[in-house]
Amino acid sequence: MSGNTVTQSATQSATWSLARAARELELRRGEFDLAVHLGYVRTVPDEGGGGRRVTRAETDRVRSQEGFSEALRERVKAVGTAEGAALLGISTARFTRLARLGLVVPVKFYLNRYRAVVWLYLAEELHRFPADKQNAPLLRGRTPEGLRDQLEAGLDLRPRNWRGRHMGFLLRQTEGPWARAAVVASLLDPVQVAEVIRDPYERACLSRFRPERPSHGTPDSPAAHLVARIMTAEDPDEISWLRADLGQAVAEARETHPAPRPTQRAEPGVVPEPAGSSPAHSLPAHASQARTSPVASRPVVPAPAAFAPTAPVSPATAVVSTAMASRPGTAGPEDLPATGERGWRRGLLGWLDRRST
């Protein structure tokens, strides 16, 4: 016990908590979380089960990079629609159309005070967008007719593109096949997961490794329901793709480490049958009747009369029984009145009186 405590203390002293690591790297918490998601800062699991931590060696590596900390802050800078449109030199309406078409991918989102979704984009990616020659016609002139028809039909790929990016973030932090399968399952509706994974113990294993969702408001609030819709696949092709990935991921996890199942315990007083034995030949008659009884767990108990103790026989009764059995034509003891019936004592005394005369 003391050895485990020393090891855990040494591990804790060699790592920082996420809040402490953010201060060491001179980042706000939102910027730090984005740096972790993008892979700029590596984390390790806490051996004590307290979440993720950052080693001191990792913070030293990041701090030793050229241009720290301004360069790192620029790489994780996220902007909204207005600032993103200003970076591209276009109107906010055109920028929104580009985002709905999936040409610029959001990196995170939040809900404002009016429960409206505010999408954020990496400024570094927006700076590279005009450099692509294929994107230049989209920044000037009319939107191509095919893309315009998709927009009029209500196309909005921002939630779907964010889900794909978020799944990549989570997969980089997971360890083990069941954890990777749980990441895929977290983007599907529970009904879809139940249709793909029919084993309840495997679904319980997925729930155990399910990543935590970002909290927006209290549970069951309108804000929480809105966030749940954003984090759940809705497009048929996206659902089909995730279902196929989930089935493959669970198959790999099943081969590596099957889902734990409860052990079957024998009932008290029940002796397990040896392997290969035949119940019909190894059990007595009343036990075989108990196996076919509607209540299989309760053996059939014979009627109480079968176990009733035999009434004590007096010497006089024994003499009468012997004498009557030796005389032909006389009734045996079984023909005498039953014990406790009226007439038994009177008949016996009368017979003895007749014998003594």
mmCIF file of C-alpha atoms in Angstrom:
data_model
loop_
_atom_site.group_PDB
_atom_site.id
_atom_site.type_symbol
_atom_site.label_atom_id
_atom_site.label_comp_id
_atom_site.label_asym_id
_atom_site.label_seq_id
_atom_site.Cartn_x
_atom_site.Cartn_y
_atom_site.Cartn_z
ATOM 1 C CA MET A 1 0.000 0.000 0.000
ATOM 2 C CA SER A 2 2.784 2.411 0.898
ATOM 3 C CA GLY A 3 4.618 1.529 -2.329
ATOM 4 C CA ASN A 4 1.570 2.444 -4.419
ATOM 5 C CA THR A 5 1.234 5.724 -2.560
ATOM 6 C CA VAL A 6 4.867 6.609 -3.221
ATOM 7 C CA THR A 7 4.544 5.732 -6.908
ATOM 8 C CA GLN A 8 1.395 7.795 -7.294
ATOM 9 C CA SER A 9 2.972 10.748 -5.497
ATOM 10 C CA ALA A 10 6.017 10.565 -7.761
ATOM 11 C CA THR A 11 3.754 10.503 -10.826
ATOM 12 C CA GLN A 12 1.744 13.460 -9.585
ATOM 13 C CA SER A 13 4.906 15.468 -8.945
ATOM 14 C CA ALA A 14 6.191 14.734 -12.483
ATOM 15 C CA THR A 15 3.010 16.000 -14.167
ATOM 16 C CA TRP A 16 0.838 19.092 -14.144
ATOM 17 C CA SER A 17 -2.914 19.345 -13.982
ATOM 18 C CA LEU A 18 -4.535 20.828 -17.088
ATOM 19 C CA ALA A 19 -5.167 24.166 -15.381
ATOM 20 C CA ARG A 20 -1.563 24.350 -14.146
ATOM 21 C CA ALA A 21 -0.222 23.357 -17.578
ATOM 22 C CA ALA A 22 -2.284 26.124 -19.212
ATOM 23 C CA ARG A 23 -0.705 28.672 -16.883
ATOM 24 C CA GLU A 24 2.772 27.294 -17.559
ATOM 25 C CA LEU A 25 2.189 27.664 -21.314
ATOM 26 C CA GLU A 26 0.653 31.158 -20.915
ATOM 27 C CA LEU A 27 -2.628 30.135 -22.557
ATOM 28 C CA ARG A 28 -6.216 30.718 -21.614
ATOM 29 C CA ARG A 29 -8.117 27.550 -20.823
ATOM 30 C CA GLY A 30 -10.024 27.595 -24.112
ATOM 31 C CA GLU A 31 -6.804 28.069 -26.065
ATOM 32 C CA PHE A 32 -5.134 25.290 -24.108
ATOM 33 C CA ASP A 33 -7.993 22.851 -24.749
ATOM 34 C CA LEU A 34 -7.803 23.626 -28.449
ATOM 35 C CA ALA A 35 -4.042 23.090 -28.416
ATOM 36 C CA VAL A 36 -4.594 19.678 -26.841
ATOM 37 C CA HIS A 37 -7.262 18.767 -29.415
ATOM 38 C CA LEU A 38 -5.049 19.821 -32.310
ATOM 39 C CA GLY A 39 -2.141 17.780 -30.963
ATOM 40 C CA TYR A 40 0.137 20.721 -30.191
ATOM 41 C CA VAL A 41 0.239 19.723 -26.504
ATOM 42 C CA ARG A 42 0.323 16.033 -25.587
ATOM 43 C CA THR A 43 -1.407 14.719 -22.490
ATOM 44 C CA VAL A 44 -1.158 11.466 -20.538
ATOM 45 C CA PRO A 45 -3.818 9.617 -18.525
ATOM 46 C CA ASP A 46 -3.792 10.108 -14.788
ATOM 47 C CA GLU A 47 -2.935 6.828 -13.058
ATOM 48 C CA GLY A 48 -5.137 7.837 -10.149
ATOM 49 C CA GLY A 49 -8.197 8.087 -12.408
ATOM 50 C CA GLY A 50 -8.399 11.883 -12.256
ATOM 51 C CA GLY A 51 -8.543 12.573 -15.998
ATOM 52 C CA ARG A 52 -5.705 13.789 -18.217
ATOM 53 C CA ARG A 53 -2.460 15.442 -17.149
ATOM 54 C CA VAL A 54 0.564 17.037 -18.826
ATOM 55 C CA THR A 55 4.110 15.997 -18.060
ATOM 56 C CA ARG A 56 6.668 18.589 -17.113
ATOM 57 C CA ALA A 57 8.831 17.386 -19.979
ATOM 58 C CA GLU A 58 6.002 18.224 -22.406
ATOM 59 C CA THR A 59 5.612 21.756 -21.077
ATOM 60 C CA ASP A 60 9.378 22.221 -21.325
ATOM 61 C CA ARG A 61 9.288 21.009 -24.948
ATOM 62 C CA VAL A 62 6.527 23.451 -25.902
ATOM 63 C CA ARG A 63 8.207 26.350 -24.118
ATOM 64 C CA SER A 64 11.485 25.668 -25.906
ATOM 65 C CA GLN A 65 9.926 26.119 -29.360
ATOM 66 C CA GLU A 66 10.817 29.199 -31.357
ATOM 67 C CA GLY A 67 8.472 32.119 -30.907
ATOM 68 C CA PHE A 68 6.897 30.852 -27.702
ATOM 69 C CA SER A 69 4.310 31.846 -26.641
ATOM 70 C CA GLU A 70 2.984 34.093 -29.435
ATOM 71 C CA ALA A 71 3.500 31.455 -32.116
ATOM 72 C CA LEU A 72 1.492 28.870 -30.191
ATOM 73 C CA ARG A 73 -1.261 31.356 -29.468
ATOM 74 C CA GLU A 74 -1.566 32.199 -33.166
ATOM 75 C CA ARG A 75 -1.842 28.538 -34.090
ATOM 76 C CA VAL A 76 -4.805 28.019 -31.764
ATOM 77 C CA LYS A 77 -6.553 31.310 -32.470
ATOM 78 C CA ALA A 78 -10.250 30.743 -33.280
ATOM 79 C CA VAL A 79 -12.427 33.428 -34.875
ATOM 80 C CA GLY A 80 -16.121 33.819 -35.531
ATOM 81 C CA THR A 81 -17.990 34.587 -38.716
ATOM 82 C CA ALA A 82 -17.399 38.335 -38.737
ATOM 83 C CA GLU A 83 -13.669 38.121 -38.057
ATOM 84 C CA GLY A 84 -13.291 35.200 -40.439
ATOM 85 C CA ALA A 85 -14.987 37.138 -43.225
ATOM 86 C CA ALA A 86 -12.637 40.080 -42.562
ATOM 87 C CA LEU A 87 -9.610 37.777 -42.866
ATOM 88 C CA LEU A 88 -10.834 36.570 -46.288
ATOM 89 C CA GLY A 89 -11.958 40.018 -47.419
ATOM 90 C CA ILE A 90 -15.552 38.945 -48.092
ATOM 91 C CA SER A 91 -18.958 39.640 -46.598
ATOM 92 C CA THR A 92 -20.309 37.683 -43.664
ATOM 93 C CA ALA A 93 -23.108 36.316 -45.854
ATOM 94 C CA ARG A 94 -20.619 34.866 -48.331
ATOM 95 C CA PHE A 95 -18.508 33.459 -45.512
ATOM 96 C CA THR A 96 -21.590 31.752 -44.051
ATOM 97 C CA ARG A 97 -22.359 30.220 -47.449
ATOM 98 C CA LEU A 98 -18.817 28.865 -47.670
ATOM 99 C CA ALA A 99 -19.159 27.361 -44.201
ATOM 100 C CA ARG A 100 -22.539 25.778 -44.986
ATOM 101 C CA LEU A 101 -21.044 24.216 -48.109
ATOM 102 C CA GLY A 102 -18.246 22.695 -46.004
ATOM 103 C CA LEU A 103 -15.470 24.683 -47.658
ATOM 104 C CA VAL A 104 -14.357 26.085 -44.310
ATOM 105 C CA VAL A 105 -14.614 23.731 -41.335
ATOM 106 C CA PRO A 106 -15.467 24.925 -37.806
ATOM 107 C CA VAL A 107 -13.159 23.905 -35.013
ATOM 108 C CA LYS A 108 -15.490 24.557 -32.067
ATOM 109 C CA PHE A 109 -18.821 26.143 -31.159
ATOM 110 C CA TYR A 110 -20.704 27.636 -28.247
ATOM 111 C CA LEU A 111 -24.198 28.931 -27.502
ATOM 112 C CA ASN A 112 -24.737 32.631 -26.897
ATOM 113 C CA ARG A 113 -27.256 34.144 -24.519
ATOM 114 C CA TYR A 114 -30.034 33.694 -27.068
ATOM 115 C CA ARG A 115 -29.197 29.969 -27.488
ATOM 116 C CA ALA A 116 -27.916 30.618 -30.989
ATOM 117 C CA VAL A 117 -25.008 28.457 -32.203
ATOM 118 C CA VAL A 118 -21.796 30.435 -32.742
ATOM 119 C CA TRP A 119 -19.272 28.575 -34.891
ATOM 120 C CA LEU A 120 -15.553 29.278 -34.570
ATOM 121 C CA TYR A 121 -12.846 28.648 -37.173
ATOM 122 C CA LEU A 122 -9.076 28.444 -37.036
ATOM 123 C CA ALA A 123 -7.552 31.696 -38.209
ATOM 124 C CA GLU A 124 -4.495 29.780 -39.461
ATOM 125 C CA GLU A 125 -6.680 27.742 -41.851
ATOM 126 C CA LEU A 126 -8.508 30.818 -43.086
ATOM 127 C CA HIS A 127 -5.191 32.437 -43.962
ATOM 128 C CA ARG A 128 -4.391 29.457 -46.204
ATOM 129 C CA PHE A 129 -7.820 29.370 -47.880
ATOM 130 C CA PRO A 130 -7.216 32.062 -50.563
ATOM 131 C CA ALA A 131 -3.871 30.482 -51.474
ATOM 132 C CA ASP A 132 -5.681 27.533 -53.090
ATOM 133 C CA LYS A 133 -6.458 28.386 -56.735
ATOM 134 C CA GLN A 134 -9.687 26.356 -56.610
ATOM 135 C CA ASN A 135 -11.014 28.601 -53.844
ATOM 136 C CA ALA A 136 -10.271 31.899 -55.588
ATOM 137 C CA PRO A 137 -13.485 31.897 -57.742
ATOM 138 C CA LEU A 138 -15.570 31.357 -54.598
ATOM 139 C CA LEU A 139 -14.377 34.604 -53.068
ATOM 140 C CA ARG A 140 -15.537 36.769 -55.993
ATOM 141 C CA GLY A 141 -18.551 36.807 -58.252
ATOM 142 C CA ARG A 142 -21.670 34.626 -58.132
ATOM 143 C CA THR A 143 -21.746 31.312 -56.377
ATOM 144 C CA PRO A 144 -21.761 28.440 -58.914
ATOM 145 C CA GLU A 145 -25.235 27.200 -59.788
ATOM 146 C CA GLY A 146 -24.795 23.687 -58.354
ATOM 147 C CA LEU A 147 -23.652 25.032 -55.003
ATOM 148 C CA ARG A 148 -26.399 27.619 -55.024
ATOM 149 C CA ASP A 149 -29.018 24.875 -55.510
ATOM 150 C CA GLN A 150 -27.645 22.990 -52.499
ATOM 151 C CA LEU A 151 -27.874 26.103 -50.356
ATOM 152 C CA GLU A 152 -31.462 26.711 -51.432
ATOM 153 C CA ALA A 153 -32.255 23.091 -50.467
ATOM 154 C CA GLY A 154 -31.095 23.827 -46.908
ATOM 155 C CA LEU A 155 -27.638 22.230 -46.966
ATOM 156 C CA ASP A 156 -25.592 22.974 -43.858
ATOM 157 C CA LEU A 157 -22.465 20.874 -43.366
ATOM 158 C CA ARG A 158 -21.143 22.781 -40.364
ATOM 159 C CA PRO A 159 -22.446 20.333 -37.705
ATOM 160 C CA ARG A 160 -21.334 17.300 -39.703
ATOM 161 C CA ASN A 161 -17.860 18.679 -40.390
ATOM 162 C CA TRP A 162 -17.460 19.610 -36.748
ATOM 163 C CA ARG A 163 -18.459 16.076 -35.690
ATOM 164 C CA GLY A 164 -15.855 14.566 -37.982
ATOM 165 C CA ARG A 165 -13.191 16.859 -36.631
ATOM 166 C CA HIS A 166 -14.245 16.288 -33.041
ATOM 167 C CA MET A 167 -14.095 12.512 -33.513
ATOM 168 C CA GLY A 168 -10.521 12.880 -34.716
ATOM 169 C CA PHE A 169 -9.700 14.881 -31.574
ATOM 170 C CA LEU A 170 -11.144 12.163 -29.333
ATOM 171 C CA LEU A 171 -9.494 9.276 -31.153
ATOM 172 C CA ARG A 172 -6.068 10.829 -30.598
ATOM 173 C CA GLN A 173 -6.631 10.732 -26.835
ATOM 174 C CA THR A 174 -8.136 7.259 -26.529
ATOM 175 C CA GLU A 175 -6.253 4.125 -25.589
ATOM 176 C CA GLY A 176 -7.619 0.652 -26.210
ATOM 177 C CA PRO A 177 -10.063 -0.808 -28.751
ATOM 178 C CA TRP A 178 -13.178 -0.389 -26.615
ATOM 179 C CA ALA A 179 -12.396 3.289 -26.018
ATOM 180 C CA ARG A 180 -12.011 3.856 -29.762
ATOM 181 C CA ALA A 181 -15.290 2.089 -30.449
ATOM 182 C CA ALA A 182 -16.986 4.208 -27.768
ATOM 183 C CA VAL A 183 -15.867 7.375 -29.557
ATOM 184 C CA VAL A 184 -17.676 6.261 -32.714
ATOM 185 C CA ALA A 185 -20.750 5.227 -30.715
ATOM 186 C CA SER A 186 -20.884 8.632 -29.008
ATOM 187 C CA LEU A 187 -21.845 10.268 -32.322
ATOM 188 C CA LEU A 188 -24.767 7.906 -32.952
ATOM 189 C CA ASP A 189 -28.234 7.830 -31.475
ATOM 190 C CA PRO A 190 -28.614 5.079 -28.813
ATOM 191 C CA VAL A 191 -31.203 3.378 -31.017
ATOM 192 C CA GLN A 192 -28.674 3.134 -33.836
ATOM 193 C CA VAL A 193 -26.071 1.718 -31.449
ATOM 194 C CA ALA A 194 -28.535 -0.908 -30.184
ATOM 195 C CA GLU A 195 -29.311 -1.990 -33.754
ATOM 196 C CA VAL A 196 -25.628 -2.486 -34.571
ATOM 197 C CA ILE A 197 -24.503 -3.921 -31.195
ATOM 198 C CA ARG A 198 -27.191 -6.295 -29.949
ATOM 199 C CA ASP A 199 -25.207 -7.692 -27.016
ATOM 200 C CA PRO A 200 -26.234 -5.710 -23.875
ATOM 201 C CA TYR A 201 -22.883 -6.380 -22.180
ATOM 202 C CA GLU A 202 -20.990 -4.927 -25.132
ATOM 203 C CA ARG A 203 -23.244 -1.867 -25.106
ATOM 204 C CA ALA A 204 -22.551 -1.474 -21.384
ATOM 205 C CA CYS A 205 -18.831 -1.617 -22.138
ATOM 206 C CA LEU A 206 -19.259 1.140 -24.744
ATOM 207 C CA SER A 207 -21.153 3.267 -22.231
ATOM 208 C CA ARG A 208 -18.337 2.805 -19.726
ATOM 209 C CA PHE A 209 -15.760 4.241 -22.139
ATOM 210 C CA ARG A 210 -18.073 6.861 -23.646
ATOM 211 C CA PRO A 211 -16.316 10.261 -23.732
ATOM 212 C CA GLU A 212 -17.883 13.110 -21.832
ATOM 213 C CA ARG A 213 -19.826 15.622 -23.865
ATOM 214 C CA PRO A 214 -19.306 19.358 -23.481
ATOM 215 C CA SER A 215 -21.763 20.754 -20.963
ATOM 216 C CA HIS A 216 -24.010 23.590 -22.117
ATOM 217 C CA GLY A 217 -26.637 24.448 -19.537
ATOM 218 C CA THR A 218 -28.372 22.131 -17.133
ATOM 219 C CA PRO A 219 -29.387 18.620 -18.223
ATOM 220 C CA ASP A 220 -32.675 18.387 -20.182
ATOM 221 C CA SER A 221 -32.606 22.138 -20.779
ATOM 222 C CA PRO A 222 -33.250 23.533 -24.304
ATOM 223 C CA ALA A 223 -29.553 24.359 -24.608
ATOM 224 C CA ALA A 224 -28.563 20.811 -23.665
ATOM 225 C CA HIS A 225 -30.975 19.346 -26.229
ATOM 226 C CA LEU A 226 -29.593 21.648 -28.914
ATOM 227 C CA VAL A 227 -26.018 20.574 -28.164
ATOM 228 C CA ALA A 228 -27.105 16.910 -28.205
ATOM 229 C CA ARG A 229 -28.547 17.406 -31.692
ATOM 230 C CA ILE A 230 -25.298 18.929 -32.919
ATOM 231 C CA MET A 231 -23.279 16.040 -31.487
ATOM 232 C CA THR A 232 -25.524 13.318 -32.981
ATOM 233 C CA ALA A 233 -25.341 12.241 -36.612
ATOM 234 C CA GLU A 234 -28.471 13.029 -38.619
ATOM 235 C CA ASP A 235 -27.608 12.607 -42.304
ATOM 236 C CA PRO A 236 -28.402 9.100 -43.630
ATOM 237 C CA ASP A 237 -25.031 8.692 -45.324
ATOM 238 C CA GLU A 238 -23.189 9.843 -42.211
ATOM 239 C CA ILE A 239 -25.202 7.428 -40.048
ATOM 240 C CA SER A 240 -24.459 4.569 -42.446
ATOM 241 C CA TRP A 241 -20.755 5.389 -42.384
ATOM 242 C CA LEU A 242 -20.626 5.555 -38.573
ATOM 243 C CA ARG A 243 -22.604 2.318 -38.196
ATOM 244 C CA ALA A 244 -20.120 0.505 -40.410
ATOM 245 C CA ASP A 245 -17.190 1.948 -38.444
ATOM 246 C CA LEU A 246 -18.826 1.001 -35.144
ATOM 247 C CA GLY A 247 -19.382 -2.602 -36.207
ATOM 248 C CA GLN A 248 -15.768 -2.919 -37.346
ATOM 249 C CA ALA A 249 -14.406 -1.276 -34.186
ATOM 250 C CA VAL A 250 -16.436 -3.532 -31.874
ATOM 251 C CA ALA A 251 -15.389 -6.626 -33.837
ATOM 252 C CA GLU A 252 -11.734 -5.710 -33.319
ATOM 253 C CA ALA A 253 -12.329 -4.957 -29.630
ATOM 254 C CA ARG A 254 -14.179 -8.256 -29.203
ATOM 255 C CA GLU A 255 -11.219 -10.212 -30.575
ATOM 256 C CA THR A 256 -8.725 -8.320 -28.425
ATOM 257 C CA HIS A 257 -10.641 -8.285 -25.135
ATOM 258 C CA PRO A 258 -14.252 -9.534 -24.907
ATOM 259 C CA ALA A 259 -16.705 -7.454 -22.916
ATOM 260 C CA PRO A 260 -16.902 -8.513 -19.244
ATOM 261 C CA ARG A 261 -19.894 -10.592 -18.235
ATOM 262 C CA PRO A 262 -21.285 -11.550 -14.799
ATOM 263 C CA THR A 263 -20.280 -14.985 -13.497
ATOM 264 C CA GLN A 264 -23.053 -17.500 -12.900
ATOM 265 C CA ARG A 265 -23.329 -18.538 -9.254
ATOM 266 C CA ALA A 266 -24.826 -21.855 -8.158
ATOM 267 C CA GLU A 267 -27.811 -21.706 -5.812
ATOM 268 C CA PRO A 268 -27.240 -22.750 -2.186
ATOM 269 C CA GLY A 269 -27.741 -26.475 -1.668
ATOM 270 C CA VAL A 270 -27.627 -27.313 -5.392
ATOM 271 C CA VAL A 271 -24.748 -29.582 -6.389
ATOM 272 C CA PRO A 272 -23.576 -28.884 -9.968
ATOM 273 C CA GLU A 273 -23.720 -31.850 -12.304
ATOM 274 C CA PRO A 274 -20.397 -33.296 -13.445
ATOM 275 C CA ALA A 275 -19.510 -32.713 -17.069
ATOM 276 C CA GLY A 276 -20.709 -35.473 -19.391
ATOM 277 C CA SER A 277 -23.106 -37.075 -16.914
ATOM 278 C CA SER A 278 -26.658 -37.923 -17.894
ATOM 279 C CA PRO A 279 -29.277 -36.450 -15.564
ATOM 280 C CA ALA A 280 -31.741 -39.250 -16.284
ATOM 281 C CA HIS A 281 -29.403 -41.977 -14.987
ATOM 282 C CA SER A 282 -27.468 -40.148 -12.286
ATOM 283 C CA LEU A 283 -30.421 -38.721 -10.344
ATOM 284 C CA PRO A 284 -33.041 -40.553 -8.270
ATOM 285 C CA ALA A 285 -36.663 -40.647 -9.294
ATOM 286 C CA HIS A 286 -37.850 -37.782 -7.115
ATOM 287 C CA ALA A 287 -34.907 -35.601 -8.243
ATOM 288 C CA SER A 288 -35.732 -36.213 -11.908
ATOM 289 C CA GLN A 289 -39.289 -35.160 -11.134
ATOM 290 C CA ALA A 290 -37.893 -31.972 -9.583
ATOM 291 C CA ARG A 291 -36.060 -31.180 -12.834
ATOM 292 C CA THR A 292 -39.327 -31.369 -14.788
ATOM 293 C CA SER A 293 -41.283 -29.524 -12.130
ATOM 294 C CA PRO A 294 -42.626 -26.068 -13.131
ATOM 295 C CA VAL A 295 -40.469 -24.584 -10.380
ATOM 296 C CA ALA A 296 -37.142 -26.064 -11.382
ATOM 297 C CA SER A 297 -35.280 -24.621 -8.455
ATOM 298 C CA ARG A 298 -37.476 -26.374 -5.862
ATOM 299 C CA PRO A 299 -37.339 -30.200 -5.545
ATOM 300 C CA VAL A 300 -40.625 -32.047 -5.272
ATOM 301 C CA VAL A 301 -41.130 -32.953 -1.604
ATOM 302 C CA PRO A 302 -43.221 -36.078 -0.878
ATOM 303 C CA ALA A 303 -46.477 -35.703 1.002
ATOM 304 C CA PRO A 304 -46.141 -35.251 4.749
ATOM 305 C CA ALA A 305 -48.032 -38.475 5.400
ATOM 306 C CA ALA A 306 -45.198 -40.494 3.904
ATOM 307 C CA PHE A 307 -42.896 -39.262 6.642
ATOM 308 C CA ALA A 308 -45.402 -39.585 9.527
ATOM 309 C CA PRO A 309 -43.908 -41.601 12.395
ATOM 310 C CA THR A 310 -45.428 -44.977 13.099
ATOM 311 C CA ALA A 311 -47.598 -45.073 16.223
ATOM 312 C CA PRO A 312 -46.024 -47.053 19.088
ATOM 313 C CA VAL A 313 -47.358 -50.571 19.424
ATOM 314 C CA SER A 314 -48.289 -51.756 22.910
ATOM 315 C CA PRO A 315 -47.501 -55.324 24.094
ATOM 316 C CA ALA A 316 -51.185 -56.158 24.149
ATOM 317 C CA THR A 317 -51.577 -55.068 20.559
ATOM 318 C CA ALA A 318 -48.582 -57.168 19.562
ATOM 319 C CA VAL A 319 -50.146 -60.257 21.227
ATOM 320 C CA VAL A 320 -53.453 -59.635 19.491
ATOM 321 C CA SER A 321 -51.767 -59.240 16.146
ATOM 322 C CA THR A 322 -49.846 -62.504 16.546
ATOM 323 C CA ALA A 323 -52.870 -64.439 17.722
ATOM 324 C CA MET A 324 -55.163 -63.166 15.007
ATOM 325 C CA ALA A 325 -52.561 -63.754 12.306
ATOM 326 C CA SER A 326 -52.168 -67.425 13.456
ATOM 327 C CA ARG A 327 -55.928 -68.116 13.427
ATOM 328 C CA PRO A 328 -57.458 -68.613 10.017
ATOM 329 C CA GLY A 329 -60.500 -66.543 9.193
ATOM 330 C CA THR A 330 -59.729 -63.886 11.779
ATOM 331 C CA ALA A 331 -59.046 -60.271 10.888
ATOM 332 C CA GLY A 332 -55.541 -58.985 11.016
ATOM 333 C CA PRO A 333 -54.370 -55.787 12.653
ATOM 334 C CA GLU A 334 -55.057 -53.910 9.446
ATOM 335 C CA ASP A 335 -58.761 -54.727 9.819
ATOM 336 C CA LEU A 336 -58.997 -53.320 13.325
ATOM 337 C CA PRO A 337 -60.287 -49.789 13.791
ATOM 338 C CA ALA A 338 -57.689 -47.066 13.194
ATOM 339 C CA THR A 339 -55.818 -45.546 16.077
ATOM 340 C CA GLY A 340 -57.850 -42.876 17.758
ATOM 341 C CA GLU A 341 -61.213 -44.094 16.423
ATOM 342 C CA ARG A 342 -63.989 -44.810 18.890
ATOM 343 C CA GLY A 343 -64.503 -48.553 19.507
ATOM 344 C CA TRP A 344 -60.824 -49.516 19.362
ATOM 345 C CA ARG A 345 -60.363 -49.820 23.143
ATOM 346 C CA ARG A 346 -63.826 -51.315 23.634
ATOM 347 C CA GLY A 347 -63.250 -54.019 21.019
ATOM 348 C CA LEU A 348 -59.785 -54.898 22.303
ATOM 349 C CA LEU A 349 -60.874 -55.186 25.938
ATOM 350 C CA GLY A 350 -63.854 -57.240 24.900
ATOM 351 C CA TRP A 351 -61.696 -59.667 22.978
ATOM 352 C CA LEU A 352 -59.293 -59.989 25.921
ATOM 353 C CA ASP A 353 -62.211 -60.601 28.274
ATOM 354 C CA ARG A 354 -63.561 -63.321 25.967
ATOM 355 C CA ARG A 355 -60.093 -64.907 25.742
ATOM 356 C CA SER A 356 -59.662 -64.932 29.533
ATOM 357 C CA THR A 357 -63.064 -66.599 30.076
#
